Coordinates of C-alpha atoms in Angstrom, one line a residue:
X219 CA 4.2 11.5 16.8
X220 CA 1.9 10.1 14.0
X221 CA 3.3 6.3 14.5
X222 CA 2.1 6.3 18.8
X223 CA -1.3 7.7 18.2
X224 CA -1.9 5.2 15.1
X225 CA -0.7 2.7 17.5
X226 CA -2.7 3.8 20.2
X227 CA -6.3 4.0 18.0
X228 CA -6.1 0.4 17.5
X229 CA -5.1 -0.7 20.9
X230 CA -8.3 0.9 22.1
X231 CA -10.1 -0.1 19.5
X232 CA -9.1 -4.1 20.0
X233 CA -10.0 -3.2 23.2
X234 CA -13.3 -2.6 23.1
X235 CA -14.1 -5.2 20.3
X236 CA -13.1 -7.8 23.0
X237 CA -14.6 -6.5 25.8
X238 CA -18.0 -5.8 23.9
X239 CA -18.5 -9.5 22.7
X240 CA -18.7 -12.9 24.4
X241 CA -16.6 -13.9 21.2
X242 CA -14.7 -13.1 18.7
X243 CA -11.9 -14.5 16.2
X244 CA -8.7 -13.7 15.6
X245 CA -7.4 -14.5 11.6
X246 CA -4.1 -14.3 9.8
X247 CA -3.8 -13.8 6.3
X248 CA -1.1 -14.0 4.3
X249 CA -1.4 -13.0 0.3
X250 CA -0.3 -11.0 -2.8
X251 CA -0.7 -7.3 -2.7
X252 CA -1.0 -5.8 -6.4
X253 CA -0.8 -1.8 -6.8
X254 CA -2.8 0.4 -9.4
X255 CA -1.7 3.9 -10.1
X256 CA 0.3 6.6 -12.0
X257 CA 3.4 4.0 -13.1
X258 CA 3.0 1.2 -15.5
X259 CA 4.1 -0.5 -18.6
X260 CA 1.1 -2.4 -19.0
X261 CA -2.2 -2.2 -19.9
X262 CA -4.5 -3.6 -17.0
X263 CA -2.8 -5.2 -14.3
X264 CA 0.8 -4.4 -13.4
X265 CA 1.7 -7.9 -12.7
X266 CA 5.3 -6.5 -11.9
X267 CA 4.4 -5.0 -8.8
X268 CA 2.9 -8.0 -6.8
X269 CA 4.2 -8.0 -3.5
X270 CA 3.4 -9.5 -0.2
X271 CA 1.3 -8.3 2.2
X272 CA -0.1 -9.5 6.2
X273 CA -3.2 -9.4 8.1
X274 CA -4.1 -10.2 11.3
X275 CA -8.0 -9.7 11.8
X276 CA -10.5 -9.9 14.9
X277 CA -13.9 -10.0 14.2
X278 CA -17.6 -10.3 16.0
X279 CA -17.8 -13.7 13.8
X280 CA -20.4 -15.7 16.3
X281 CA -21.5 -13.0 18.5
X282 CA -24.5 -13.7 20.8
X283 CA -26.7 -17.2 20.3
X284 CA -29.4 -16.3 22.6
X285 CA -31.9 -14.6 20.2
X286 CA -33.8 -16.7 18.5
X287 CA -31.3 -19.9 18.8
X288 CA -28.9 -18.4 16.0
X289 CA -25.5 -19.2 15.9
X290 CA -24.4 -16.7 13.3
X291 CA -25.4 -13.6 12.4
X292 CA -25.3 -12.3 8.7
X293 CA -24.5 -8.7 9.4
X294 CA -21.1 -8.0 11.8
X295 CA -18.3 -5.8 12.2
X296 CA -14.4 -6.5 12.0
X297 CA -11.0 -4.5 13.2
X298 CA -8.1 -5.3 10.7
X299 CA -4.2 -4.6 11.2
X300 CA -2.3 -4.8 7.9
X301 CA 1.1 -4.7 5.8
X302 CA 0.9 -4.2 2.2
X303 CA 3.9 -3.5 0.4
X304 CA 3.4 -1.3 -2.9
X305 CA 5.7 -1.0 -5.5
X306 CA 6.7 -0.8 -8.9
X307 CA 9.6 -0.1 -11.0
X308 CA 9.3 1.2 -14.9
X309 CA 12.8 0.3 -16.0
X310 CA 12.3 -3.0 -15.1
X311 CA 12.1 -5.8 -18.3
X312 CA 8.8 -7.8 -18.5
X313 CA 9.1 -10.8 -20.5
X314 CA 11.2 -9.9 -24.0
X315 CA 10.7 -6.4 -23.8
X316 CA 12.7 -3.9 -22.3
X317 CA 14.0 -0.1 -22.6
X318 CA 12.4 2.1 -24.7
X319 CA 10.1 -1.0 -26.0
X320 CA 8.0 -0.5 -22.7
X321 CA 5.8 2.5 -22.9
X322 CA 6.9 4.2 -19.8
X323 CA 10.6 3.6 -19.8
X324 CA 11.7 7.0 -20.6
X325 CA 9.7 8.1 -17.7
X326 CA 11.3 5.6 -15.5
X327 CA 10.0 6.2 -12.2
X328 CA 10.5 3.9 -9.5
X329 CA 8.8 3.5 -5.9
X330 CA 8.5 1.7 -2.5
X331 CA 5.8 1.7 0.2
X332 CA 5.3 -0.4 3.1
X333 CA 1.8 0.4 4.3
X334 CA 0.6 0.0 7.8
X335 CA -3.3 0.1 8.3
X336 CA -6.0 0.2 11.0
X337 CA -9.5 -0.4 9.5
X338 CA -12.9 -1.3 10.6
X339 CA -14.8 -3.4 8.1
X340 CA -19.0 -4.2 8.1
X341 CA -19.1 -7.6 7.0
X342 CA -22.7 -9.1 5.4
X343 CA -22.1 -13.3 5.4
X344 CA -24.8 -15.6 3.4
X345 CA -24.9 -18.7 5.5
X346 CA -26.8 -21.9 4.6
X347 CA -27.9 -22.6 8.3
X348 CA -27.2 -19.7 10.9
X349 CA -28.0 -22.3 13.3
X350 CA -26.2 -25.0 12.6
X351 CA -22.3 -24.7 13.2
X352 CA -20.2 -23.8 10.3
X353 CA -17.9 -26.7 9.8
X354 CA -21.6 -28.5 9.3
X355 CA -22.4 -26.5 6.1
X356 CA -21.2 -25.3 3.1
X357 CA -18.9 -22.5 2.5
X358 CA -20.3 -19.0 3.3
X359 CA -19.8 -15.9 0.9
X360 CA -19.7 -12.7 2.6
X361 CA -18.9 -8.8 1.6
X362 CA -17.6 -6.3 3.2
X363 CA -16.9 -2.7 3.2
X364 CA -14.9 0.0 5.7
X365 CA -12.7 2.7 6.1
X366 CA -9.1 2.3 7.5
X367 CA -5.8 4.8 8.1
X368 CA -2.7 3.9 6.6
X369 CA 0.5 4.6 6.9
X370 CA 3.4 4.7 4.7
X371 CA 6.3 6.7 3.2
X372 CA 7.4 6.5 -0.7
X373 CA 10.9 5.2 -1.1
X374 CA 13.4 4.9 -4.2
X375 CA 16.2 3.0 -5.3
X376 CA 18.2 5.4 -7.2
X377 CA 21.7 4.6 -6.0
X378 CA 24.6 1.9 -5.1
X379 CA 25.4 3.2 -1.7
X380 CA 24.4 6.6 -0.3
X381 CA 22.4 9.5 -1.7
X382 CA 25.7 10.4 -4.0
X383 CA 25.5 11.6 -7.7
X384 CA 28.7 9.3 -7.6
X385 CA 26.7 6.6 -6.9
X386 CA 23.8 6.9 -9.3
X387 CA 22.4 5.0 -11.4
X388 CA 22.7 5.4 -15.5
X389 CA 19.6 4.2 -17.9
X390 CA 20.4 3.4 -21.2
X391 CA 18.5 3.0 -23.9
X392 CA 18.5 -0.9 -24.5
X393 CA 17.2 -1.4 -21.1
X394 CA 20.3 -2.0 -19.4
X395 CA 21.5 -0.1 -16.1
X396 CA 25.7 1.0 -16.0
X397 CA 27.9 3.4 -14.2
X398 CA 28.3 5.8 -16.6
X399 CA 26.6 8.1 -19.2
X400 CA 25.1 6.9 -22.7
X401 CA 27.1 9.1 -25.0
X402 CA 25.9 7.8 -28.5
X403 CA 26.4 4.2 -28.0
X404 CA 29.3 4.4 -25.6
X405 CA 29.9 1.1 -24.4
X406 CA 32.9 2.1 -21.9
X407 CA 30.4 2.1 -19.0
X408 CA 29.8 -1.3 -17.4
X409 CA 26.3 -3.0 -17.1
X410 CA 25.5 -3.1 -13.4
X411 CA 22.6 -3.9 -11.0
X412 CA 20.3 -2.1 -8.5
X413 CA 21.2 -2.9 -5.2
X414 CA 18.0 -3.1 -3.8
X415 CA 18.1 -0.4 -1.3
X416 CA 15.7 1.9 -1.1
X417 CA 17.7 4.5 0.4
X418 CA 15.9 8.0 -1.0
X419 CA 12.5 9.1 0.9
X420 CA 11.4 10.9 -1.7
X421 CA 9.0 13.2 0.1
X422 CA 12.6 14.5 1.1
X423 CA 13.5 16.0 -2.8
X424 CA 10.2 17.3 -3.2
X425 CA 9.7 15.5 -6.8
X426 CA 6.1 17.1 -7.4
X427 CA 4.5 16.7 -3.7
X428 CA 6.7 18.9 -1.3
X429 CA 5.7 22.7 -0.8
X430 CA 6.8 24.6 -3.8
X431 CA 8.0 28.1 -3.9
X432 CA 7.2 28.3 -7.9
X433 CA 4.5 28.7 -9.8
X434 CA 2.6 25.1 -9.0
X435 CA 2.4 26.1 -5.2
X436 CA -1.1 24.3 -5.7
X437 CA 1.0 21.1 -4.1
X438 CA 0.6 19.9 -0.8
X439 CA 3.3 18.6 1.7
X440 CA 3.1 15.1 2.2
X441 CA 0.5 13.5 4.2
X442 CA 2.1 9.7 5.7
X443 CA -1.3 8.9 7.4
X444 CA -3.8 8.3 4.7
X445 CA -7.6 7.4 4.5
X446 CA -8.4 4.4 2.4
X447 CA -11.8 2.6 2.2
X448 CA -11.6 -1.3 1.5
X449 CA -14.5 -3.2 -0.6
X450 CA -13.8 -6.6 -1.1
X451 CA -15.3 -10.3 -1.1
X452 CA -14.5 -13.8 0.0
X453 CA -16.0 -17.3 1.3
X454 CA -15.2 -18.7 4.4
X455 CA -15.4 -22.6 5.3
X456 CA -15.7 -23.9 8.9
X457 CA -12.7 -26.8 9.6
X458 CA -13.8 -27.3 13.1
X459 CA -15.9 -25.4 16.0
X460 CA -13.3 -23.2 16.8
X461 CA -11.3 -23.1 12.9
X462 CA -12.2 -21.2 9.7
X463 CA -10.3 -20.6 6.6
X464 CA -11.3 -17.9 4.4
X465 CA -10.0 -16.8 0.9
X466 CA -10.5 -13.5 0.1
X467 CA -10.1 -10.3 -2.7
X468 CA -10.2 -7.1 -1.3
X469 CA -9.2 -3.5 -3.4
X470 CA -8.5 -0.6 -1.3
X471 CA -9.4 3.0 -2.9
X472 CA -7.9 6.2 -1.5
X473 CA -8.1 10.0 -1.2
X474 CA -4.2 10.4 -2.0
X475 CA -2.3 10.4 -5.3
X476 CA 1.0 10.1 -3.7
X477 CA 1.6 6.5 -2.4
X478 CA 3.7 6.3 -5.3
X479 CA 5.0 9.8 -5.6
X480 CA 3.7 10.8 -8.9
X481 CA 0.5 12.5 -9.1
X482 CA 0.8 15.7 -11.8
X483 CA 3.9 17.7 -13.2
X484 CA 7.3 17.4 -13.0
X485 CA 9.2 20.7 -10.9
X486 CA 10.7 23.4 -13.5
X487 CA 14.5 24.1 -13.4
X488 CA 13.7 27.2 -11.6
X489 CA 11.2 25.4 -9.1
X490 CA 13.9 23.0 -7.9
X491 CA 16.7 25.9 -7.4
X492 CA 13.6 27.4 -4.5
X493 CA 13.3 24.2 -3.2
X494 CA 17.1 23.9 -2.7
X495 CA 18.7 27.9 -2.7
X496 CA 21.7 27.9 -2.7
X497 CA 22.8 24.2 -2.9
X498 CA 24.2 23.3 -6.5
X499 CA 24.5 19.9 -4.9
X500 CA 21.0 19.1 -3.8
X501 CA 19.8 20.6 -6.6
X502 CA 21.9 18.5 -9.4
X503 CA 20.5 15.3 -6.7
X504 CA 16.7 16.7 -7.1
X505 CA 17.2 16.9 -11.0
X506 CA 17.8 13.0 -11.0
X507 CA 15.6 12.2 -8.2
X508 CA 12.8 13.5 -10.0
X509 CA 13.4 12.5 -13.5
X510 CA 16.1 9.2 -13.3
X511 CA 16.2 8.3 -16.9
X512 CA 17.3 11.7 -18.1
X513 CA 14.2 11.3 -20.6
X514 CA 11.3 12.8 -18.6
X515 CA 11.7 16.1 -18.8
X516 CA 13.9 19.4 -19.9
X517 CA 13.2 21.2 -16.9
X518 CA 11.1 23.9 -18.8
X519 CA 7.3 23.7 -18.3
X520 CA 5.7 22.4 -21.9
X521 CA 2.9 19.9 -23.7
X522 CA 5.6 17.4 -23.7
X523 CA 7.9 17.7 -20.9
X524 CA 5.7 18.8 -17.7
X525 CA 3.3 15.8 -17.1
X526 CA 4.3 13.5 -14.9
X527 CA 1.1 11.9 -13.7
X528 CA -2.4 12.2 -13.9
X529 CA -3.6 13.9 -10.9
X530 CA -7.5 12.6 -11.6
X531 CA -6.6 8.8 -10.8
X532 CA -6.0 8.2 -7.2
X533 CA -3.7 5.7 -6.3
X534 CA -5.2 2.3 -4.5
X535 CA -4.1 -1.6 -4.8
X536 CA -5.3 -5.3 -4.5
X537 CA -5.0 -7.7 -2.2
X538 CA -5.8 -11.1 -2.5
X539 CA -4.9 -13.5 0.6
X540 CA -5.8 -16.8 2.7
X541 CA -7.0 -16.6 6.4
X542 CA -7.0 -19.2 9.4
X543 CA -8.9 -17.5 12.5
X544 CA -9.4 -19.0 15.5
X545 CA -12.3 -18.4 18.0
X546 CA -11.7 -17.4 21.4
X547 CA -14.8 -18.0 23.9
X548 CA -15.3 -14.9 26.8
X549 CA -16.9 -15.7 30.0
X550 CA -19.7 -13.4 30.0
X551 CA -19.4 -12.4 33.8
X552 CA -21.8 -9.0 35.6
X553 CA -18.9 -6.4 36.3
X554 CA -18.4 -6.5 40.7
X555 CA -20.1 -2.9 42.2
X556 CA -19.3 -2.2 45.8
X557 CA -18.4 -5.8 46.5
X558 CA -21.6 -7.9 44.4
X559 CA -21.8 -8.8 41.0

C-alpha cells in the first residue's frame, strides 16, 4: 500500500512542477553511493560499501526571463527520483587483512538496501552573468538542501540457497567462509563462497528492530518509508542552450537507525523463543540471523555480549554523481474559459 501512494506523491508532484513553469530540466545522474552507519571495519570512510546509485531530476533551472531581463535565477526549487543502493558486509577482506584482524569481524553483520526516494530540494546557484546564457560563462556552484521519503527494506546474504540452517553459512576465524563448523582448527569443512543472494528480509527475524515481547520492548516495528534530508553541493557547466552537465556530492542524513538493521542490542535467548513460541526451528534460524559469526553474542544480556549498535548515530550515506539535463521549453498559453482564452 506504501509502494502506490509513494508512487502517486511524485506523479503529482512532477505534475505540478511542469505545469507551474514555462521551463524546466530534466537531469540524469549516475554515481557512487557510499553508506555511513553502525557496520564498519574502518575508521572513516567504508570504502567497501560503495555502490551505485541513479537520479533522474527536474528542476525550475531557467524559470521566467521577464523580470528584469534575467535569464537565471539564483534561488530555485527541484523534485528528485533516486536509487541508492547501501550496503556493507563485515566478514569481507580489505586489502591484506581479514578475519579477526578487522575490528568488526566477530560481529560480522552483513546488509542490503536498495533505496527509492522522492525529495524536493531548494537550490541557491552563484552565476557569473544571470543574463547571459550559461554555456557563455563559467561554471556555476550551487547548494542545495531538502527533505525527501525513502524507501527500502534491509536484506542479508546468509545462505547458499533458501532460508535453511542446512544451507548456512560458517565463519571461521582466518577469514575464510566453509560448510561446516570451526571445531579447533578442523579443516574437514570446505572453503566456499557467498552466493550473492540476498534472500533473508531481515525485518522478518526480528534481529533487534521487530516488536519484542521481552524486556527491550522499547523497539519499534520497522518503518520501510523513511524521512531523509539531503545537503549537498556541486557546479554545473552550460554545453549548449539547451545542455548542462553538473557534478555533484550530496550526504543524506536520516531519522532511522535501521537502514542497515543494527541500531542497539542484540535479542536475549529468552527474547527470541517470544518472538518465535513454539518453533525450535525459527528460533535456531533467528539465533544465526541475528548473530552469523557465532562470536556476537551468548544470548544472555551483559557489558560484553548485548551491544550490537549504537543507537545515538543515525544511519545516512554519500552520493557523489555526474548529471546531463536537458531543457524542455513550455508554451506559456491562458487556460480556454467558456470557449476564450
Amino acid at each position: 500500500m506504501k509502494k502506490p501512494l509513494l508512487l502517486t506523491f511524485a506523479v503529482l508532484l512532477l505534475t505540478f512542477a511542469a505545469y507551474s513553469q514555462s521551463s524546466f530540466e530534466t537531469g540524469i545522474s549516475l554515481g557512487a553511493t557510499n553508506y555511513f552507519g553502525d557496520l564498519g571495519n574502518e575508521p572513516w570512510v567504508q570504502t567497501g560499501s560503495t555502490s551505485p546509485g541513479i537520479a533522474v531530476t527536474f528542476r525550475n533551472f531557467s524559470g521566467s526571463n521577464t523580470v528584469g531581463g534575467y535569464r537565471y535565477h539564483p534561488l530555485s526549487w527541484e523534485v528528485r527520483l533516486s536509487w541508492n543502493r547501501l550496503q556493507y558486509d563485515e566478514t569481507k577482506p580489505i586489502g591484506n587483512q581479514q578475519g579477526f584482524e578487522l575490528r568488526n569481524y566477530g560481529r560480522g553483520i552483513g546488509f542490503r538496501n536498495d533505496l527509492f526516494g522522492i525529495a524536493t530540494h531548494v537550490t541557491y546557484t552563484i552565476y557569473e552573468n544571470p543574463r547571459a546564457p550559461l554555456h557563455h560563462q563559467h561554471a556555476a556552484f550551487f547548494v542545495f538542501t531538502g527533505i525527501g521519503a525513502y524507501y527500502g527494506k534491509p536484506m542479508a546474504d546468509l545462505f547458499r540457497g533458501s532460508i535453511d540452517l542446512n544451507n548456512r553459512y560458517y565463519f571461521w576465524p582466518d577469514g575464510t567462509i566453509r560448510d561446516g563448523a570451526y571445531q579447533n582448527g578442523n579443516s574437514q569443512a570446505n572453503i566456499i563462497e557467498k552466493d550473492g543472494d540476498y534472500e533473508t528480509d531481515l525485518s522478518d527475524w526480528m534481529t533487534e528492530g521487530g516488536t519484542y515481547k521481552g524486556e527491550h520492548a522499547k523497539n519499534k516495528a520497522y518503518n520501510f518509508i523513511n524521512v531523509g534530508f539531503p545537503l549537498g553541493c556541486g557546479i554545473r557547466w552550460g554545453l549548449s542552450e539547451k545542455i548542462t552537465m553538473s557534478a555533484e556530492f550530496g550526504y543524506y542524513f536520516f531519522t532511522t537507525d535501521f537502514l542497515d538493521d543494527v541500531s542497539d542490542q542484540y535479542p536475549t535467548a529468552a527474547e527470541i523463543n517470544a518472538n518465535f513460541p513454539n518453533d525450535p526451528v525459527k528460533q535456531a534460524l533467528a539465533l544465526y540471523i541475528t548473530d552469523p559469526t557465532g562470536w556476537g553474542t551468548t544470548g544472555y544480556p551483559g557489558p560484553a555480549t548485548s551491544r550490537r549498535g549504537n543507537p545515538a548515530k543515525k544511519d545516512s550515506f554519500s552520493f557523489i554523481s555526474l548529471e546531463v539535463a536537458y531543457r524542455f521549453d513550455l508554451k506559456k498559453e491562458l487556460p480556454r474559459i467558456w470557449g476564450r482564452k
